[in-house]
């Protein structure tokens, strides 16, 4: 197959959204398929990455030269951020300008390539809108719409944006050949929009060798790796930890490491010397740093259902206890129960958080190792998750793909275009 991936996030972007798309590209290519990626970059260029051809297209509003020009010292918002916010308000798409440049690149690629599969990823809206425009103009391809998480059902976006996204969501779900998301609860929401569509769960995963050896730190050390955003904050974790220190139930030299966060934190005064904030690092270094702690913490806002935080899968293979502050009835809790990799407590339950911290402390103190189910955990490698998609295409879309592949041209003549 000749596969075109359109995503705003890709290497070297250091975010979970990028790692997901990188895995698709990498493992599609390793399976013997030709992979081309159109993505956002700081400069316009073409490069090779793991055997894939990557086309970086700049967004005029996010190129470093313009952003540096827009930034005013001491200002909370730069002109660039304001313009992007206005774009979202008006068009529902923060990459509205980029998508027109990216579309032109895709058209130029079609002149020398017959892509029979196009995979687009939300958010932002731009990649899906490019695929819709290609369809509207007569291009033929099997379209995989990767939603990752929610679209209009995201409880953390404004009601105005929710209303703006609904018609786009309906059009995308009903126009694509396959809708992909990270969990069954999210797919159920998309299924309500379409009676005849095809849906597939492809979780995020980890992409490194499992670590079976456990190194205990001299001081009990907990860590959160990543950023706090969209209602995710460590306030209840800090409160519980602070109370345990105050009550003498935890030694005063216990540590909390926050790695990669760039927002201001409200740290109780009595644990200010216990909390260390470290700068963001590349993904491979973050994995290494996660081995130098005793408990890895996941925080997920109450009320948002069906969403796995991407770091959870990276945590799985570390052999460190995972403490998830989230809905005990939701997918994160189910995954931890299934893999025996950690514990879940409601983020609003301070007493419950205190009990779980003490449980993790006891594991460290007694040098215990949780009896992880490694066979279950290995299902969540990115390679195995991508394999699910490849097998689906082979078993369910083979005839459609063969028809596309044998067509003389997968792009329309000028007379067919609108």
Short mmCIF file of C-alpha atoms in Angstrom, two decimals:
data_model
loop_
_atom_site.label_atom_id
_atom_site.label_comp_id
_atom_site.label_asym_id
_atom_site.label_seq_id
_atom_site.Cartn_x
_atom_site.Cartn_y
_atom_site.Cartn_z
CA UNK A 1 0.00 0.00 0.00
CA UNK A 2 0.97 3.59 -0.52
CA UNK A 3 -0.07 5.43 2.62
CA UNK A 4 -0.33 9.18 3.15
CA UNK A 5 -0.48 10.43 6.74
CA UNK A 6 -1.59 14.00 7.44
CA UNK A 7 -1.03 15.22 10.99
CA UNK A 8 -0.12 18.48 12.67
CA UNK A 9 2.01 16.49 15.13
CA UNK A 10 5.08 14.48 14.22
CA UNK A 11 8.77 14.10 15.00
CA UNK A 12 10.57 16.08 16.43
CA UNK A 13 7.51 17.38 18.31
CA UNK A 14 7.85 16.03 21.87
CA UNK A 15 4.17 15.23 22.59
CA UNK A 16 2.03 12.12 22.94
CA UNK A 17 0.07 13.11 19.83
CA UNK A 18 3.30 12.94 17.83
CA UNK A 19 4.35 9.59 19.27
CA UNK A 20 1.06 8.03 18.16
CA UNK A 21 1.44 9.19 14.56
CA UNK A 22 5.13 8.30 14.51
CA UNK A 23 4.18 4.76 15.49
CA UNK A 24 1.69 4.49 12.63
CA UNK A 25 4.32 5.70 10.16
CA UNK A 26 7.12 3.56 11.56
CA UNK A 27 5.23 0.28 11.75
CA UNK A 28 3.38 0.75 8.46
CA UNK A 29 6.78 1.18 6.83
CA UNK A 30 8.27 -1.82 8.63
CA UNK A 31 5.32 -3.90 7.40
CA UNK A 32 6.45 -3.17 3.85
CA UNK A 33 4.24 -0.23 2.93
CA UNK A 34 5.30 3.07 1.38
CA UNK A 35 4.64 5.90 3.84
CA UNK A 36 4.54 9.64 3.19
CA UNK A 37 3.78 12.14 5.96
CA UNK A 38 2.65 15.75 5.62
CA UNK A 39 3.04 17.59 8.91
CA UNK A 40 3.77 20.95 10.49
CA UNK A 41 7.37 22.09 10.83
CA UNK A 42 9.44 25.12 11.71
CA UNK A 43 10.77 25.29 8.15
CA UNK A 44 9.52 24.00 4.82
CA UNK A 45 11.57 20.91 4.00
CA UNK A 46 11.47 17.25 3.03
CA UNK A 47 13.32 14.66 5.11
CA UNK A 48 13.59 10.92 5.60
CA UNK A 49 12.61 9.43 8.95
CA UNK A 50 12.72 5.66 9.58
CA UNK A 51 12.31 5.03 5.87
CA UNK A 52 9.33 7.38 5.56
CA UNK A 53 9.24 10.54 3.45
CA UNK A 54 8.30 13.49 5.66
CA UNK A 55 7.14 16.83 4.24
CA UNK A 56 7.28 19.64 6.79
CA UNK A 57 5.04 22.63 6.05
CA UNK A 58 5.26 25.81 8.12
CA UNK A 59 2.31 27.57 9.66
CA UNK A 60 2.83 31.34 9.27
CA UNK A 61 1.45 31.91 12.77
CA UNK A 62 3.76 29.46 14.54
CA UNK A 63 7.11 29.83 12.77
CA UNK A 64 9.75 30.91 15.33
CA UNK A 65 10.53 34.21 13.57
CA UNK A 66 6.91 35.38 13.75
CA UNK A 67 6.32 34.10 17.29
CA UNK A 68 9.47 35.83 18.55
CA UNK A 69 8.32 39.03 16.87
CA UNK A 70 4.91 38.77 18.53
CA UNK A 71 6.07 38.08 22.06
CA UNK A 72 6.12 41.02 24.43
CA UNK A 73 8.07 40.69 27.63
CA UNK A 74 5.75 40.23 30.59
CA UNK A 75 2.70 39.67 28.41
CA UNK A 76 0.56 36.61 29.11
CA UNK A 77 -0.62 36.40 25.51
CA UNK A 78 1.45 37.01 22.41
CA UNK A 79 -0.02 38.37 19.18
CA UNK A 80 0.54 34.93 17.64
CA UNK A 81 -1.53 33.25 20.37
CA UNK A 82 -4.28 35.83 19.99
CA UNK A 83 -4.46 35.26 16.23
CA UNK A 84 -4.62 31.49 16.71
CA UNK A 85 -7.38 31.91 19.33
CA UNK A 86 -9.33 34.06 16.86
CA UNK A 87 -8.93 31.40 14.18
CA UNK A 88 -10.38 28.80 16.54
CA UNK A 89 -13.24 31.16 17.38
CA UNK A 90 -14.04 31.86 13.74
CA UNK A 91 -13.15 28.61 11.96
CA UNK A 92 -12.90 26.02 14.79
CA UNK A 93 -9.44 25.21 13.42
CA UNK A 94 -6.22 26.51 14.99
CA UNK A 95 -4.35 25.45 11.83
CA UNK A 96 -6.77 26.99 9.35
CA UNK A 97 -4.00 28.72 7.39
CA UNK A 98 -1.65 25.72 7.56
CA UNK A 99 -4.25 23.40 6.09
CA UNK A 100 -4.36 25.34 2.80
CA UNK A 101 -0.59 25.14 2.45
CA UNK A 102 -0.64 21.47 3.40
CA UNK A 103 -3.42 20.77 0.90
CA UNK A 104 -1.32 22.24 -1.91
CA UNK A 105 1.55 19.98 -0.89
CA UNK A 106 -0.74 16.94 -0.91
CA UNK A 107 -1.98 17.81 -4.42
CA UNK A 108 1.60 18.06 -5.63
CA UNK A 109 2.40 14.68 -4.08
CA UNK A 110 -0.57 13.09 -5.81
CA UNK A 111 0.93 13.99 -9.19
CA UNK A 112 3.69 11.42 -8.65
CA UNK A 113 2.05 9.07 -6.13
CA UNK A 114 -1.12 7.00 -6.16
CA UNK A 115 -2.00 6.95 -2.46
CA UNK A 116 -4.62 4.32 -1.78
CA UNK A 117 -4.79 4.99 1.99
CA UNK A 118 -4.96 8.38 3.70
CA UNK A 119 -4.77 8.57 7.50
CA UNK A 120 -5.60 11.90 9.13
CA UNK A 121 -5.46 12.76 12.82
CA UNK A 122 -7.48 15.13 15.01
CA UNK A 123 -6.78 17.64 16.60
CA UNK A 124 -6.57 20.17 15.22
CA UNK A 125 -9.32 19.99 12.62
CA UNK A 126 -7.02 20.72 9.67
CA UNK A 127 -5.90 17.16 8.72
CA UNK A 128 -9.49 15.86 8.52
CA UNK A 129 -10.57 18.93 6.53
CA UNK A 130 -7.81 18.25 3.99
CA UNK A 131 -9.14 14.71 3.49
CA UNK A 132 -12.70 16.01 3.10
CA UNK A 133 -11.54 18.47 0.47
CA UNK A 134 -9.67 15.75 -1.40
CA UNK A 135 -12.83 13.64 -1.44
CA UNK A 136 -14.94 16.55 -2.58
CA UNK A 137 -12.56 17.16 -5.48
CA UNK A 138 -12.77 13.60 -6.68
CA UNK A 139 -9.66 11.93 -5.27
CA UNK A 140 -10.09 8.25 -4.49
CA UNK A 141 -8.58 6.71 -1.35
CA UNK A 142 -9.43 4.65 1.72
CA UNK A 143 -9.75 7.22 4.51
CA UNK A 144 -8.81 6.40 8.11
CA UNK A 145 -9.96 9.19 10.43
CA UNK A 146 -7.93 8.95 13.63
CA UNK A 147 -9.81 10.88 16.32
CA UNK A 148 -7.41 9.96 19.16
CA UNK A 149 -9.69 11.35 21.89
CA UNK A 150 -13.09 13.10 21.83
CA UNK A 151 -14.13 15.76 19.37
CA UNK A 152 -17.32 17.68 20.22
CA UNK A 153 -17.87 15.54 23.34
CA UNK A 154 -14.80 16.90 25.10
CA UNK A 155 -16.18 18.38 28.32
CA UNK A 156 -13.16 20.65 28.69
CA UNK A 157 -13.75 22.78 25.60
CA UNK A 158 -16.15 25.71 25.44
CA UNK A 159 -19.82 25.21 24.62
CA UNK A 160 -19.34 27.54 21.66
CA UNK A 161 -16.60 25.36 20.18
CA UNK A 162 -18.64 22.24 20.90
CA UNK A 163 -21.48 23.55 18.77
CA UNK A 164 -19.07 24.55 16.00
CA UNK A 165 -17.43 21.12 15.93
CA UNK A 166 -20.62 19.01 15.77
CA UNK A 167 -21.33 19.44 12.02
CA UNK A 168 -17.68 18.80 11.16
CA UNK A 169 -17.67 15.72 13.35
CA UNK A 170 -20.80 14.37 11.68
CA UNK A 171 -19.35 14.96 8.22
CA UNK A 172 -16.00 13.33 9.05
CA UNK A 173 -17.54 10.23 10.67
CA UNK A 174 -19.93 9.71 7.78
CA UNK A 175 -17.39 10.40 5.02
CA UNK A 176 -14.44 8.35 6.27
CA UNK A 177 -14.05 4.61 5.68
CA UNK A 178 -12.77 3.85 9.18
CA UNK A 179 -12.92 5.86 12.41
CA UNK A 180 -10.17 5.10 14.92
CA UNK A 181 -9.97 6.16 18.56
CA UNK A 182 -8.20 5.08 21.74
CA UNK A 183 -11.09 3.48 23.63
CA UNK A 184 -14.46 1.82 23.18
CA UNK A 185 -16.34 4.45 25.23
CA UNK A 186 -15.13 7.16 22.85
CA UNK A 187 -15.98 5.07 19.80
CA UNK A 188 -19.55 4.66 21.11
CA UNK A 189 -19.98 8.43 20.94
CA UNK A 190 -18.80 8.48 17.34
CA UNK A 191 -21.02 5.50 16.44
CA UNK A 192 -24.09 7.50 17.42
CA UNK A 193 -23.36 9.80 14.49
CA UNK A 194 -23.23 7.07 11.86
CA UNK A 195 -25.37 3.97 11.29
CA UNK A 196 -23.18 2.25 8.74
CA UNK A 197 -19.63 3.32 9.55
CA UNK A 198 -16.69 1.19 10.63
CA UNK A 199 -14.91 1.79 13.93
CA UNK A 200 -11.75 0.42 15.50
CA UNK A 201 -10.07 0.85 18.89
CA UNK A 202 -6.33 1.54 18.59
CA UNK A 203 -4.88 2.48 21.94
CA UNK A 204 -1.72 4.47 22.49
CA UNK A 205 1.19 2.37 23.70
CA UNK A 206 4.84 2.23 24.64
CA UNK A 207 7.75 1.76 22.27
CA UNK A 208 10.71 0.57 24.32
CA UNK A 209 11.88 -2.67 25.91
CA UNK A 210 10.13 -3.70 29.12
CA UNK A 211 12.16 -3.06 32.28
CA UNK A 212 12.02 -5.96 34.72
CA UNK A 213 14.74 -4.92 37.17
CA UNK A 214 13.65 -2.52 39.90
CA UNK A 215 15.90 0.08 41.48
CA UNK A 216 14.62 1.55 44.77
CA UNK A 217 15.61 5.14 45.55
CA UNK A 218 17.38 6.12 48.82
CA UNK A 219 14.36 8.32 49.64
CA UNK A 220 10.77 7.45 48.73
CA UNK A 221 10.21 9.34 45.47
CA UNK A 222 7.01 9.92 43.53
CA UNK A 223 6.92 11.52 40.08
CA UNK A 224 4.61 12.98 37.47
CA UNK A 225 5.99 13.27 33.94
CA UNK A 226 4.35 15.76 31.59
CA UNK A 227 2.33 18.94 31.68
CA UNK A 228 -0.66 19.96 33.77
CA UNK A 229 -3.39 21.31 31.50
CA UNK A 230 -7.16 21.23 30.86
CA UNK A 231 -8.22 20.79 34.47
CA UNK A 232 -5.39 18.42 35.34
CA UNK A 233 -3.53 19.66 38.40
CA UNK A 234 -1.65 18.12 41.34
CA UNK A 235 -3.46 20.06 44.05
CA UNK A 236 -5.16 17.09 45.75
CA UNK A 237 -2.03 14.96 45.46
CA UNK A 238 0.01 17.76 47.06
CA UNK A 239 -2.64 18.24 49.77
CA UNK A 240 -2.65 14.54 50.67
CA UNK A 241 1.15 14.35 50.63
CA UNK A 242 1.38 17.52 52.73
CA UNK A 243 -1.01 16.14 55.36
CA UNK A 244 0.90 12.86 55.58
CA UNK A 245 4.15 14.75 56.16
CA UNK A 246 2.46 16.96 58.77
CA UNK A 247 0.97 13.92 60.55
CA UNK A 248 4.33 12.18 60.63
CA UNK A 249 3.09 9.25 58.54
CA UNK A 250 5.67 9.92 55.84
CA UNK A 251 9.34 10.76 56.47
CA UNK A 252 10.16 14.41 55.91
CA UNK A 253 12.73 13.53 53.25
CA UNK A 254 10.24 11.96 50.82
CA UNK A 255 10.33 13.55 47.36
CA UNK A 256 8.01 14.53 44.53
CA UNK A 257 9.45 15.13 41.06
CA UNK A 258 7.49 17.06 38.43
CA UNK A 259 9.18 16.55 35.06
CA UNK A 260 8.26 18.65 32.04
CA UNK A 261 5.54 20.91 33.41
CA UNK A 262 5.65 24.59 32.44
CA UNK A 263 2.70 25.98 34.41
CA UNK A 264 2.77 27.51 37.87
CA UNK A 265 2.00 25.12 40.71
CA UNK A 266 0.33 25.76 44.07
CA UNK A 267 2.66 23.87 46.43
CA UNK A 268 1.81 23.77 50.17
CA UNK A 269 4.48 25.57 52.15
CA UNK A 270 5.35 22.60 54.36
CA UNK A 271 6.37 20.46 51.33
CA UNK A 272 8.00 23.18 49.22
CA UNK A 273 11.43 21.62 49.83
CA UNK A 274 10.09 18.15 48.92
CA UNK A 275 8.86 19.07 45.44
CA UNK A 276 11.38 19.35 42.60
CA UNK A 277 10.36 20.73 39.23
CA UNK A 278 12.51 19.61 36.30
CA UNK A 279 12.53 20.90 32.74
CA UNK A 280 10.98 19.06 29.84
CA UNK A 281 13.20 16.42 28.23
CA UNK A 282 13.02 14.31 25.09
CA UNK A 283 10.84 11.23 25.29
CA UNK A 284 13.66 8.70 25.62
CA UNK A 285 15.16 10.68 28.51
CA UNK A 286 11.75 10.90 30.20
CA UNK A 287 11.53 7.11 30.06
CA UNK A 288 14.98 6.81 31.62
CA UNK A 289 14.09 9.31 34.36
CA UNK A 290 10.91 7.37 35.16
CA UNK A 291 13.11 4.47 36.28
CA UNK A 292 14.75 6.65 38.94
CA UNK A 293 11.59 7.00 41.05
CA UNK A 294 9.48 4.67 43.20
CA UNK A 295 5.91 5.56 42.20
CA UNK A 296 4.62 7.07 38.95
CA UNK A 297 1.54 9.28 39.21
CA UNK A 298 -1.29 9.72 36.69
CA UNK A 299 -3.88 12.48 37.19
CA UNK A 300 -7.07 12.65 35.16
CA UNK A 301 -9.94 15.11 35.64
CA UNK A 302 -13.17 13.71 37.07
CA UNK A 303 -16.05 13.58 34.60
CA UNK A 304 -14.06 13.08 31.41
CA UNK A 305 -14.75 9.47 30.40
CA UNK A 306 -13.00 7.02 28.13
CA UNK A 307 -9.68 8.85 27.80
CA UNK A 308 -6.33 7.25 28.52
CA UNK A 309 -3.53 9.65 29.25
CA UNK A 310 -0.67 8.67 26.95
CA UNK A 311 1.91 8.55 29.74
CA UNK A 312 0.01 5.65 31.30
CA UNK A 313 1.29 3.26 28.62
CA UNK A 314 4.87 4.47 29.01
CA UNK A 315 4.53 3.87 32.75
CA UNK A 316 3.28 0.30 32.23
CA UNK A 317 6.60 -1.15 31.12
CA UNK A 318 8.75 0.48 33.85
CA UNK A 319 7.89 -2.06 36.57
CA UNK A 320 7.16 0.87 38.91
CA UNK A 321 3.86 1.11 40.84
CA UNK A 322 1.41 3.46 39.14
CA UNK A 323 -0.88 5.61 41.26
CA UNK A 324 -3.77 6.94 39.17
CA UNK A 325 -5.90 9.76 40.58
CA UNK A 326 -8.94 9.32 38.37
CA UNK A 327 -12.42 7.82 38.09
CA UNK A 328 -12.19 4.32 39.64
CA UNK A 329 -14.86 3.10 37.18
CA UNK A 330 -13.24 4.41 33.99
CA UNK A 331 -10.77 2.97 31.48
CA UNK A 332 -7.55 3.86 33.33
CA UNK A 333 -8.68 1.92 36.38
CA UNK A 334 -9.71 -1.02 34.20
CA UNK A 335 -6.29 -1.09 32.54
CA UNK A 336 -4.42 -1.00 35.86
CA UNK A 337 -6.62 -3.78 37.27
CA UNK A 338 -6.12 -5.87 34.15
CA UNK A 339 -2.31 -5.49 34.13
CA UNK A 340 -1.86 -5.42 37.94
CA UNK A 341 0.43 -2.44 37.45
CA UNK A 342 -0.92 -0.07 40.07
CA UNK A 343 -3.77 1.50 42.01
CA UNK A 344 -6.64 3.89 41.37
CA UNK A 345 -8.33 6.39 43.65
CA UNK A 346 -10.76 9.19 42.91
CA UNK A 347 -8.92 12.48 42.55
CA UNK A 348 -11.47 14.14 44.84
CA UNK A 349 -10.96 11.62 47.67
CA UNK A 350 -8.18 13.12 49.82
CA UNK A 351 -8.35 10.38 52.44
CA UNK A 352 -8.27 7.76 49.72
CA UNK A 353 -5.23 9.40 48.10
CA UNK A 354 -3.47 9.41 51.48
CA UNK A 355 -4.12 5.68 51.90
CA UNK A 356 -2.79 4.93 48.43
CA UNK A 357 0.34 7.04 48.95
CA UNK A 358 1.00 5.09 52.14
CA UNK A 359 0.49 1.85 50.25
CA UNK A 360 3.06 2.91 47.67
CA UNK A 361 5.38 4.02 50.47
CA UNK A 362 5.04 0.57 52.09
CA UNK A 363 5.96 -1.10 48.79
CA UNK A 364 9.11 1.05 48.62
CA UNK A 365 9.97 0.51 52.29
CA UNK A 366 9.64 -3.28 52.01
CA UNK A 367 11.26 -3.38 48.55
CA UNK A 368 8.30 -5.16 47.02
CA UNK A 369 7.66 -5.56 43.31
CA UNK A 370 4.09 -5.65 42.02
CA UNK A 371 3.13 -8.92 40.26
CA UNK A 372 2.55 -7.29 36.89
CA UNK A 373 0.86 -9.33 34.16
CA UNK A 374 3.56 -8.87 31.53
CA UNK A 375 1.68 -10.76 28.82
CA UNK A 376 -1.22 -8.33 29.14
CA UNK A 377 1.17 -5.37 29.24
CA UNK A 378 2.92 -6.45 26.03
CA UNK A 379 -0.37 -6.11 24.18
CA UNK A 380 0.08 -2.38 24.59
CA UNK A 381 3.31 -1.92 22.68
CA UNK A 382 2.82 0.55 19.85
CA UNK A 383 3.89 -2.20 17.45
CA UNK A 384 1.06 -4.46 18.57
CA UNK A 385 -1.50 -1.67 18.47
CA UNK A 386 -0.46 -0.76 14.91
CA UNK A 387 -0.66 -4.45 14.03
CA UNK A 388 -4.35 -4.38 14.98
CA UNK A 389 -4.94 -1.66 12.38
CA UNK A 390 -2.91 -3.42 9.69
CA UNK A 391 -4.74 -6.69 10.27
CA UNK A 392 -8.07 -4.89 10.14
CA UNK A 393 -7.19 -3.35 6.79
CA UNK A 394 -6.07 -6.72 5.44
CA UNK A 395 -9.21 -8.54 6.63
CA UNK A 396 -11.91 -5.92 6.20
CA UNK A 397 -10.77 -3.44 3.59
CA UNK A 398 -8.76 -5.66 1.27
CA UNK A 399 -11.17 -5.52 -1.66
CA UNK A 400 -11.60 -1.76 -1.40
CA UNK A 401 -7.84 -1.26 -1.24
CA UNK A 402 -7.19 -3.57 -4.19
CA UNK A 403 -9.66 -1.64 -6.29
CA UNK A 404 -7.96 1.63 -5.41
CA UNK A 405 -4.50 0.20 -6.00
CA UNK A 406 -5.36 -1.14 -9.46
CA UNK A 407 -7.00 2.04 -10.66
CA UNK A 408 -5.02 3.80 -13.39
CA UNK A 409 -5.16 7.03 -11.46
CA UNK A 410 -6.09 7.83 -7.90
CA UNK A 411 -6.48 11.51 -8.62
CA UNK A 412 -9.07 13.15 -10.87
CA UNK A 413 -8.62 14.80 -14.22
CA UNK A 414 -9.08 18.59 -14.26
CA UNK A 415 -12.57 18.00 -15.67
CA UNK A 416 -13.58 15.97 -12.60
CA UNK A 417 -12.48 18.55 -10.07
CA UNK A 418 -14.85 21.06 -8.62
#
